[in-house]
Short mmCIF file of C-alpha atoms and ligand atoms in Angstrom, two decimals:
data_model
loop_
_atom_site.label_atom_id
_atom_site.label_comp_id
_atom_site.label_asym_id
_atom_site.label_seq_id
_atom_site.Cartn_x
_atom_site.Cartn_y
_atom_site.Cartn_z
CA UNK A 1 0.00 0.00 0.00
CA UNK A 2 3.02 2.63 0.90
CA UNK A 3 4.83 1.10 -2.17
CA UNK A 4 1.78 2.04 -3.97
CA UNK A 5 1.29 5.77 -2.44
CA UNK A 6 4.79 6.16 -3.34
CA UNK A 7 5.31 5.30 -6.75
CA UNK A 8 1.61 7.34 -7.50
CA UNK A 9 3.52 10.31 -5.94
CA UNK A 10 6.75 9.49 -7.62
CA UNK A 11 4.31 9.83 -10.67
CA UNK A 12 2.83 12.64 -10.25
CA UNK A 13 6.11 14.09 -9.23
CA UNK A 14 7.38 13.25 -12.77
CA UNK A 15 4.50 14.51 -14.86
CA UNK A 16 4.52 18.00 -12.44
CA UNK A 17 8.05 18.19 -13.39
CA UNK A 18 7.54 17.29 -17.20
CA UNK A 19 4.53 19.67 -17.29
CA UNK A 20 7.13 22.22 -15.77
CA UNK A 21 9.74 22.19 -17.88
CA UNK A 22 7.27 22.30 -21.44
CA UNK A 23 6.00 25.08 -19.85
CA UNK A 24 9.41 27.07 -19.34
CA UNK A 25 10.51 25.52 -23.05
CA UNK A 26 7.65 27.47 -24.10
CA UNK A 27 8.18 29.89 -22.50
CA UNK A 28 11.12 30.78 -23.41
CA UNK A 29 10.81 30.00 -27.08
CA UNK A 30 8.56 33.09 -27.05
CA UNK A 31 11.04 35.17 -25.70
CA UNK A 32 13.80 33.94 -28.11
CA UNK A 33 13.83 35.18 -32.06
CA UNK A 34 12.65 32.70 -34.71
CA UNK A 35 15.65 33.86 -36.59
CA UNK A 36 18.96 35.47 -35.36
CA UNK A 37 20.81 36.33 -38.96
CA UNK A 38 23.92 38.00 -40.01
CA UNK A 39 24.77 41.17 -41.98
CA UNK A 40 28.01 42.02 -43.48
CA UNK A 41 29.31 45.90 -43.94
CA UNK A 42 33.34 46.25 -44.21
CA UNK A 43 32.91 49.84 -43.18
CA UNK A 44 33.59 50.96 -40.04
CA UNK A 45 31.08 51.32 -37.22
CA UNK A 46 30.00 54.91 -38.17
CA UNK A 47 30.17 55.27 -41.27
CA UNK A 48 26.78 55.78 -42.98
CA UNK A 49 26.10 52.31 -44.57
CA UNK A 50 26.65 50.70 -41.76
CA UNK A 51 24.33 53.47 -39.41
CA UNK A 52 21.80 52.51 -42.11
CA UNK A 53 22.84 48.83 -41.61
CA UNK A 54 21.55 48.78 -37.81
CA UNK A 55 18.61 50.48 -38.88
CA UNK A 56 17.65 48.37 -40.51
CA UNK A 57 18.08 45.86 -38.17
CA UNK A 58 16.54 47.96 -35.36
CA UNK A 59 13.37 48.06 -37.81
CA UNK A 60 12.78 44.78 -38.64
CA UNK A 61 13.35 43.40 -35.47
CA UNK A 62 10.41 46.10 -34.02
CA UNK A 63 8.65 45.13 -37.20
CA UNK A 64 8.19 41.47 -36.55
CA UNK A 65 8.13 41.70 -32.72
CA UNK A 66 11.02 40.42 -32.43
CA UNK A 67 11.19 37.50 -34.53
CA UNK A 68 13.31 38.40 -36.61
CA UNK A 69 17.13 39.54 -34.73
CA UNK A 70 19.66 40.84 -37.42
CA UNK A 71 23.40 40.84 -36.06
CA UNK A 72 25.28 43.63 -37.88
CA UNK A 73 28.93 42.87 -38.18
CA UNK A 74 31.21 45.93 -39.38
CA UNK A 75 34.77 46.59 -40.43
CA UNK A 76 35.00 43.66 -42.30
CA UNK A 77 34.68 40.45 -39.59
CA UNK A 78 32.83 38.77 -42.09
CA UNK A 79 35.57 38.89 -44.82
CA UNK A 80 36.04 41.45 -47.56
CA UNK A 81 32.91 42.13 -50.06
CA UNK A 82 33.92 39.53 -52.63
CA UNK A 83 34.12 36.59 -50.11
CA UNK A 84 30.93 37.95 -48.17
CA UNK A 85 28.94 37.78 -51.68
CA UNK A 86 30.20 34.34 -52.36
CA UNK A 87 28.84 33.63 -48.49
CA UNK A 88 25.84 35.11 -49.01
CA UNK A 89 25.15 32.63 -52.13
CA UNK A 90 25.36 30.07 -49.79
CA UNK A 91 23.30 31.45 -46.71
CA UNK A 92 26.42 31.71 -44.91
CA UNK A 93 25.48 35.32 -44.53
CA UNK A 94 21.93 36.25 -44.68
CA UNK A 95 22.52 40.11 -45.87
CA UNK A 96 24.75 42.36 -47.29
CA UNK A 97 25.31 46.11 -48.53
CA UNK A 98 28.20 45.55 -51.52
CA UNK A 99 28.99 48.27 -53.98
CA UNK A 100 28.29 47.37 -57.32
CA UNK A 101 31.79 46.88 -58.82
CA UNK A 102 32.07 44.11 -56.75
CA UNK A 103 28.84 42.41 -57.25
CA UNK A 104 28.67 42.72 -60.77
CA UNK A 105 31.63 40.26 -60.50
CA UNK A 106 29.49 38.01 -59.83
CA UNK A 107 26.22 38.81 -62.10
CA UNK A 108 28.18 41.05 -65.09
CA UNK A 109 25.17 42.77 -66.46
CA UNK A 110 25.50 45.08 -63.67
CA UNK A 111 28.30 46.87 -64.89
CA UNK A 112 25.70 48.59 -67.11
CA UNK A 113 25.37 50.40 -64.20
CA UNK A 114 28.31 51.36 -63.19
CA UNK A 115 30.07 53.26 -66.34
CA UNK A 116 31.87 55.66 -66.08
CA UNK A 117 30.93 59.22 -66.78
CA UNK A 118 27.38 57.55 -67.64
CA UNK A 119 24.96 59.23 -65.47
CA UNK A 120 24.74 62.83 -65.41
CA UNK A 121 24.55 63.94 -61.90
CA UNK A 122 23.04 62.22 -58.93
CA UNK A 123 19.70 62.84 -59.60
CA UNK A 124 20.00 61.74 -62.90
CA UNK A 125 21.11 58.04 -61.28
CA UNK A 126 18.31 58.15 -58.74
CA UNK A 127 15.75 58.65 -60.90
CA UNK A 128 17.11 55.47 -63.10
CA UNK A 129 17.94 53.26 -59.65
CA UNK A 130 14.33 54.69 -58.66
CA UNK A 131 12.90 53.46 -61.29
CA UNK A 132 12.02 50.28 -63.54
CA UNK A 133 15.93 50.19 -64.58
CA UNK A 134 16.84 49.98 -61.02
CA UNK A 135 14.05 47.46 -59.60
CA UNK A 136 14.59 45.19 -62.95
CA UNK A 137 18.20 44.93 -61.79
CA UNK A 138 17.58 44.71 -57.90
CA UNK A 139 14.83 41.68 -59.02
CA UNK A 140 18.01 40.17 -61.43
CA UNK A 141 19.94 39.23 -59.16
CA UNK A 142 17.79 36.03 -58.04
CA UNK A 143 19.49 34.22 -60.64
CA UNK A 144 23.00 34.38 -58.81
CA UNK A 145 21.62 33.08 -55.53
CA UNK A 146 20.77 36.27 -53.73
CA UNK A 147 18.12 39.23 -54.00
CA UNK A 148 18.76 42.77 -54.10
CA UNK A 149 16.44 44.57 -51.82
CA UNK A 150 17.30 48.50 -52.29
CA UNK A 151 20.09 51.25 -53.54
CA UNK A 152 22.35 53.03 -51.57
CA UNK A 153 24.30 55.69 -52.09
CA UNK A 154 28.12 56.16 -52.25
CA UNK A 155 28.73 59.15 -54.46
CA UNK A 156 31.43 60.08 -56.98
CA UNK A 157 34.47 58.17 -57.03
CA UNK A 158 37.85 60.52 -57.59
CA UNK A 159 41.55 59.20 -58.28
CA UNK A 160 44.15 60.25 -55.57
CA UNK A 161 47.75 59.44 -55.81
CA UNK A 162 50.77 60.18 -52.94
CA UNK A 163 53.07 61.54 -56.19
CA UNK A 164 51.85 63.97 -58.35
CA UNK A 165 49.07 66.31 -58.78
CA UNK A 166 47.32 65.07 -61.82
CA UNK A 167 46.03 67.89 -64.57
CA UNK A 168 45.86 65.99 -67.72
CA UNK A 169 46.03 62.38 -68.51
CA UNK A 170 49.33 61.91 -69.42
CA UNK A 171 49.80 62.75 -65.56
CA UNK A 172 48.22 59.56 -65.19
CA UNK A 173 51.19 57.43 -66.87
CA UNK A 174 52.84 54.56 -65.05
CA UNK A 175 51.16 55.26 -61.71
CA UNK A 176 50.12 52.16 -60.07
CA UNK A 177 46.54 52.40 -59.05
CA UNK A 178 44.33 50.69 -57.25
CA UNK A 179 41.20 49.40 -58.46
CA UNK A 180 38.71 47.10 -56.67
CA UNK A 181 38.31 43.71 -57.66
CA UNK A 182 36.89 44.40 -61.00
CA UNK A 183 37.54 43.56 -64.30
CA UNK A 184 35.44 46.89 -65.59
CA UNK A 185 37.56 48.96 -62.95
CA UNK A 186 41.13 47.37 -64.11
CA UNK A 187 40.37 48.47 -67.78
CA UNK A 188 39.33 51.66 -66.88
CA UNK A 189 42.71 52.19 -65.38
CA UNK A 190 44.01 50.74 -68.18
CA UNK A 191 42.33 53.37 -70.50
CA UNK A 192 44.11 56.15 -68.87
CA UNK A 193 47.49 54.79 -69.26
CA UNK A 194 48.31 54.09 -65.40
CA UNK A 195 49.00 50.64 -63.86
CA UNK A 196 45.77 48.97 -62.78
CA UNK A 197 46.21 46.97 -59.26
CA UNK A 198 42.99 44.97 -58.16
CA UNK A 199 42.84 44.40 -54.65
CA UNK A 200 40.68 44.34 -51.30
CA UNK A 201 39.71 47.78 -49.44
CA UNK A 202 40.94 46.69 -46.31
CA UNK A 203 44.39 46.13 -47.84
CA UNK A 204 44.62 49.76 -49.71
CA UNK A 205 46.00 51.59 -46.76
CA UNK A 206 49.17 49.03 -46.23
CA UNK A 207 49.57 49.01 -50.18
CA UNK A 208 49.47 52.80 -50.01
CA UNK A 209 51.91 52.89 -47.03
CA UNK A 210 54.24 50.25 -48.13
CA UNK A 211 53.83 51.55 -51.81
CA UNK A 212 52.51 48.94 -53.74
CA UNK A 213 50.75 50.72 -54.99
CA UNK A 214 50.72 54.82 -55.35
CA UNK A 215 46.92 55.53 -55.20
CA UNK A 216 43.75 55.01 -55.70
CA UNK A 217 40.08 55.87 -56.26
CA UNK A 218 37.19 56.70 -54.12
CA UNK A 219 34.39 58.41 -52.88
CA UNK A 220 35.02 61.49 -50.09
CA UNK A 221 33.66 59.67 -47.34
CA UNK A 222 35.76 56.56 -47.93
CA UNK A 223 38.49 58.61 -48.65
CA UNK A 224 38.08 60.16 -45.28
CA UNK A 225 37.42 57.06 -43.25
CA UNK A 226 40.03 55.29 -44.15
CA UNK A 227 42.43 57.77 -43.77
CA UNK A 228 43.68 56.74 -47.45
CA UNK A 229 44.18 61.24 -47.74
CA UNK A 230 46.86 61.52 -44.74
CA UNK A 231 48.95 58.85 -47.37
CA UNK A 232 47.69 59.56 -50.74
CA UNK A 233 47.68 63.74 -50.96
CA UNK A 234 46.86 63.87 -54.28
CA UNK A 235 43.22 64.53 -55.17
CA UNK A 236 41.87 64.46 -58.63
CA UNK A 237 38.02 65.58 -58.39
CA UNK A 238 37.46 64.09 -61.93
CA UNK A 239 34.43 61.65 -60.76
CA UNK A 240 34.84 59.14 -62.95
CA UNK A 241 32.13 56.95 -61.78
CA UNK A 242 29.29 56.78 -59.48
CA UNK A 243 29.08 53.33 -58.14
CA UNK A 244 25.73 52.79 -56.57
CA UNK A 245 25.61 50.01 -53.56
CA UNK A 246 22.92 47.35 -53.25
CA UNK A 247 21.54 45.66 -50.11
CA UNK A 248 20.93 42.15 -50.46
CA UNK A 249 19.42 39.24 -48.90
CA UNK A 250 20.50 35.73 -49.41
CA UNK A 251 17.78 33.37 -51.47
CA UNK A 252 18.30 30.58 -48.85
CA UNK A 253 17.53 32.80 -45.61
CA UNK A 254 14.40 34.16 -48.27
CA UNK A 255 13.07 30.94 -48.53
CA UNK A 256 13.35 30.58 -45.04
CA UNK A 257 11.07 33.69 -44.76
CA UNK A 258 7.17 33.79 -44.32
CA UNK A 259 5.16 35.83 -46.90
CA UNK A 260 4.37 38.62 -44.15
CA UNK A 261 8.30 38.86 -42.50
CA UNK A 262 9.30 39.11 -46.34
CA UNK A 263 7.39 41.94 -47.06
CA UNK A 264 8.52 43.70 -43.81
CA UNK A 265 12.13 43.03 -44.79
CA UNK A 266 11.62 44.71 -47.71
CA UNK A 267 10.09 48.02 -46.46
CA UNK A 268 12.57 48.00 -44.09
CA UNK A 269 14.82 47.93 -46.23
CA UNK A 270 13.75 50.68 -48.51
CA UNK A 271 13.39 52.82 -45.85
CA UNK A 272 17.03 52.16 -44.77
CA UNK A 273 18.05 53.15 -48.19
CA UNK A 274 16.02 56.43 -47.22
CA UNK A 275 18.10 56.82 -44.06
CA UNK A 276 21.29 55.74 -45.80
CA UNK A 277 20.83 58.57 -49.06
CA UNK A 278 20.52 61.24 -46.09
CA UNK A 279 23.13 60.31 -43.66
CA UNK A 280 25.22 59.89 -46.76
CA UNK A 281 24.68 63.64 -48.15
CA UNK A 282 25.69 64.58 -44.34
CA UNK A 283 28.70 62.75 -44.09
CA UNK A 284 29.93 63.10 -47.87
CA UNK A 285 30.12 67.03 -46.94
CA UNK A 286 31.87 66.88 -43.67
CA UNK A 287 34.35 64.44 -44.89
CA UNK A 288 35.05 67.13 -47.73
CA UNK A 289 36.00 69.69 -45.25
CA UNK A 290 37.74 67.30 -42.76
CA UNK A 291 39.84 66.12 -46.13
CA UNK A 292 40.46 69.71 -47.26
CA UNK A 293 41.32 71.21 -43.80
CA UNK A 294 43.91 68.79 -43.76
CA UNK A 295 45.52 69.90 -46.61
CA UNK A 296 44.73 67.74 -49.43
CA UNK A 297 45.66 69.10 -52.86
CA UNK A 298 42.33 69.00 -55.13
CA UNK A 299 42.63 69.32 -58.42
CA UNK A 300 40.01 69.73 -60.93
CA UNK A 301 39.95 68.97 -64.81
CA UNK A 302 39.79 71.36 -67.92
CA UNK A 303 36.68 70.73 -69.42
CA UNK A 304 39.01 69.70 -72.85
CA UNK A 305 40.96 67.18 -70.19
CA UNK A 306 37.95 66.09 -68.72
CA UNK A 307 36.39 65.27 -72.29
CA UNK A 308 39.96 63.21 -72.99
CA UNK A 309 39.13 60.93 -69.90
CA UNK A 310 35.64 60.40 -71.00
CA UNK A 311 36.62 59.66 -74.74
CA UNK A 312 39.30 57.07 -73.02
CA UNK A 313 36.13 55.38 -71.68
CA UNK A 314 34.39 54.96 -74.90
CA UNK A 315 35.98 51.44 -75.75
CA UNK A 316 34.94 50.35 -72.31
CA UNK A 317 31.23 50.76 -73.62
CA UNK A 318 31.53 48.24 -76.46
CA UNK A 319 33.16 45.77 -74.28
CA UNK A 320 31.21 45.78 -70.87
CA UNK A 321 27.71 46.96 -72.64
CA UNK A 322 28.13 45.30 -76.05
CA UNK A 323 24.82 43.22 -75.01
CA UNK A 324 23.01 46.14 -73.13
CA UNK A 325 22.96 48.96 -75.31
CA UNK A 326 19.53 49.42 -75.19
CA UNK A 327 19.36 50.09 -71.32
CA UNK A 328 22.37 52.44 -71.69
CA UNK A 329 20.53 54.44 -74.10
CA UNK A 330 17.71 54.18 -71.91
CA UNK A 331 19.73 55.60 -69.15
CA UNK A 332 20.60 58.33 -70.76
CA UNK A 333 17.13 59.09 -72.68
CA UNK A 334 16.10 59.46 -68.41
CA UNK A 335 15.95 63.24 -68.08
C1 GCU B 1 33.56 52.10 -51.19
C2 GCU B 1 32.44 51.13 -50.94
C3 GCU B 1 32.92 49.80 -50.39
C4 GCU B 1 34.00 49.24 -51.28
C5 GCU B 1 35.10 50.27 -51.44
C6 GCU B 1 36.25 49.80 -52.31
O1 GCU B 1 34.13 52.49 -49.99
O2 GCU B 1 31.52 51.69 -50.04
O3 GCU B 1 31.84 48.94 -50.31
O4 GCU B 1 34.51 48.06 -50.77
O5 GCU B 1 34.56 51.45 -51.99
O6 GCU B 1 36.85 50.63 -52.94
O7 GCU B 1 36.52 48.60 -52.32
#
């Protein structure tokens, strides 16, 4: 009879227990995100793609009540852009903000986009990223394993050398430059007459410092940031290209998406392009004065020199937009 008592306690003991610890399980699945995923940015922590990059994250983790928790990982951790793209086919990483020269790498009908002297002004490249030019090539990128999501900004990209002030293109001779890891980028260098040396951003400053190279090319803010100017005096305002960036999700962490949390991803992050274009505009401008108060030489074109470089670039149209053409001269009929 006490064996009895005891083993229907013993029972009931177990069940309690069982019912006990479901009940915290449960608990604390509610608590926890359905998804923690990872972004890659190799900027540093302030700079304004990667501000843009944690609010995005801030967003869609308010969006989906906390769901959805998106780890932003800065100055690189991840790897640099071309191995975080390659990760991101995968699911390795789940997203990404790349600039263009790199991704198109990887899905070459992007380099359409990226021309140089092609768009006329900023506005004039909004209003073709803005519109069906831009969401047709955001929407193309499914095919390589990932999907674009929205455009950010990253200005005009200007050559800056540690040897000589550079006036006309001749100046340009011999000087090893470099490029990012871009076959486009190499023969624009090419073009010009200088030495074109493809490599990672995160190596450019030791290149620069050791002299493996003697400059490079890049936007203000990067220029700034990087603290390529206090190496590399030599500023050449010619803005040879404006290299749009692209956010990016990979297809596997998509699929892994339901229909509402997709949608909310994608307004989030449209409006972190929003917040990106403006922070962007801000920092662009004080890393212009931070540049110039330090004494960096800048040097503008003649309009006749300036219509040298962009006759150098012709050739560059026939090989990288032999097949596109048509969206070129689309882009440029956009007024
Ligand atoms: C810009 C861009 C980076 C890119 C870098 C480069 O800074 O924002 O994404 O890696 O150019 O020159 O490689």
């Amino acid at each position: 009879m006490v064996l009895l008592a005891c083993a229907a306690l013993f029972g009931l003991w177990l069940f309690r227990s069982q019912c006990a610890l479901f009940s915290r399980d449960k608990g604390a699945d509610l608590q926890q995100p359905a998804f923690i995923f990872r972004y890659a940015e190799n900027q540093s922590e302030d700079y304004p793609t990667t501000q843009a990059a944690f609010a995005f994250a801030e967003m869609v983790e308010e969006e989906t009540e906390g769901r959805i928790r998106i780890k932003v990982y800065f100055d690189g951790e991840l790897g640099d852009e071309k191995s975080v793209i390659e990760q991101l086919q995968f699911g390795g990483i789940d997203f990404t903000r790349v600039s263009l020269s790199s991704l198109a790498e990887f899905s070459p009908s992007l380099n359409v986009l990226q021309l140089p002297y092609l768009y006329r002004d900023a506005n004039h490249m909004w209003r073709v990223l803005d519109g069906e030019i831009g969401d047709m090539f955001l929407e193309s990128m499914a095919a390589s394993g990932m999907t674009g999501l929205s455009w950010f900004d990253a200005g005009t990209r200007n050559f800056y050398n540690s040897v000589r002030e550079i006036t006309c293109m001749e100046d340009m001779k011999g000087l090893k430059i470099r490029v990012q890891e871009s076959e486009l980028m190499v023969d624009m260098i090419k073009a010009l007459g200088a030495q074109a040396v493809p490599m990672a951003y995160s190596e450019v400053y030791i290149g620069l410092q050791t002299g493996t190279i003697d400059g490079a090319e890049n936007n203000w803010s990067s220029y700034e940031s990087t603290q390529h100017y206090q190496l590399s005096p030599y500023l050449l305002l010619d803005e040879h290209t404006r290299v749009p960036e692209m956010q990016l999700i990979s297809n596997n962490t998509l699929q892994k998406l339901s229909e509402n949390d997709w949608k909310i991803i994608q307004d989030c992050a449209k409006r972190a392009a929003e917040i990106e274009r403006e922070l962007w505009a801000e920092n662009e401008k004080e890393a212009e004065e931070i540049v110039t108060a330090a004494g960096v030489i800048v040097t503008t074109l003649s309009e006749e020199e300036k219509k040298r470089f962009q006759d150098a670039m012709i050739p560059l149209y026939e090989i990288y937009a032999a097949e596109d053409i048509e969206i070129v001269e689309a882009i440029r009929a956009i007024r």
